[in-house]
Amino acid sequence: MEEEIEVIHSWSAPRSLSTSLMYSFAQRDDIEVLDEPLYANFLRVTGVERPYREELLSTMESDGNIVVRDVIFGPGGKKYRYCKHIAKQRVTGLTDDLMKKGKHFILIRNPIDILPSFDKVVPPSFNELGLAGLASIYSELCESGKAPPVIDAAELQEDPEASLRGLCEDLGIPFQAAMLKWDAGSKSVDGIWAPWWYKSVHNSTGFTPAKKYPSPFPSSLYDLLDQSLPFYNMLKRHARKTSDIGRSPVPCPNLPVPANEKLLAWVGDEILPRDSFSIRHTVQGGDSVWEGLRIYKGKIFKLEEHLDRLFDSAKALAFNNVPTREEVKEAIFKTLIINGMFDSAHIRLSLTRGKKVTSGMSPGFNLYGCTLIVLAEWKPPVYDNTRGIILVTATTRRNSPNNLDSKIHHNNLLNNILAKIEGNNAKADDAIMLDKDGYVSETNATNIFLVKKGRVVTPHADYCLPGITRATVMELVENEKIILEERRVSLSEFHTADEVWTTGTMGELSPVIQIDGRIIGEGLVGPVTQRLQHAYKMLTDESGVFIPTYPQA
């Protein structure tokens, strides 16, 4: 006997695991499902073309209000009816009953995962993606006093059972274990569009984990991603968290003043919500550590050494809830892969103490755990390593360990920046920084070496960061059977050197041809410099940690 049925509305964008979720609910013994019952109405109202348009309009009711009254809310033989809706199909002219009746929830998926596969049937566009409509549905339901549960497809892939249990709890229905599995192949509930859209889900028998590493993201879709991400990020902030994907779990702290949870702040040239991406990653007081990494022929050079220093620096600054080494590596790999960066690239890796519950200096306010930022860029060496660079000596002295130990690779770089300003004003490439006793420490951005009568000399790392490229070049010097001295070095020794070079991840090994107006050697790249540049290139070609998915010879 048919009777009044309780309707569950699922709203999503295309390619968001919505069909998998429909199959999941179809396994229950108390639910009947409808696959996009408003699709024909959408085609009739909008006039958009689909390969199956005429067949669909001839076999499916195209009057949306009749569908709402007789199909969606019509009598049924089960306790519940599950309606899978695509957000863009909620077009004008539909009765208010659609949103006022039944239980609603929203399924979201990061557009970075949707867009690359979207054009199998139709070209991707902002309207076709429909995330703005999804955000509008969420806002409308909130205004009516019925804030809908939000579930992220990534959570479904990571932990299907926990996600489904949480969703059932939010909907006020019991979880059934049958929801975790279904038979492969087409289903009787499929819409007639299934052959165009459902090929991959027909091969599935349950929710499958996302690929460990994504495919490179097409640059042609970047603008569309940029337009869509704000809507996804807004909805994601309201999503149920059943797992902490990609990082160690940190409980959400209580704010000292709860009213501060929903504030607006000025950032750059606009006002943004407190929890927006821009504010979440703001570093107060330079309270962050960082590393620079270079990518050569599918490999990350000296990755383990850089991570050692990153974690040492975080420990020295007493960071809490630091991501694991594997979590940092995975974030690096995924960033490089999705950008298609396997050579001639540079990464700025930053680890902040994390978001604060309120502004203030105390690390006691950073209760959300550390924030990892991976910024990958196409970046060749930043100095002219063929013709050489020019340096001047800054009046700004290098920090003493008595004040701030430079062996902590921290983001508080004002000491270096002041010296760099002096270099810029002198039209030089960089500026040499002296220690408190007047001996050379390093430049504002690099370590520094000289050659005199066949010996290589570099300053002690008492006042400066003992760079990883510095250590690498020191090993190469010894491998080349050249005498190496590490000692205090005066500025005049650099003025009168036969050769000078600087070292750093950003610039590699950069010859110096002039310091404070003095020509170094013959004013050309010297033979020892060239020899070590060649050795360094050979090393970067041969060593490093391979990026997963990069074809190895």
XYZ file of C-alpha atoms in Angstrom, residues 72 371 463 516:
4
model
C 9.194 13.862 -5.781
C 49.796 25.287 8.795
C 76.402 34.141 12.469
C 82.408 47.291 -3.502
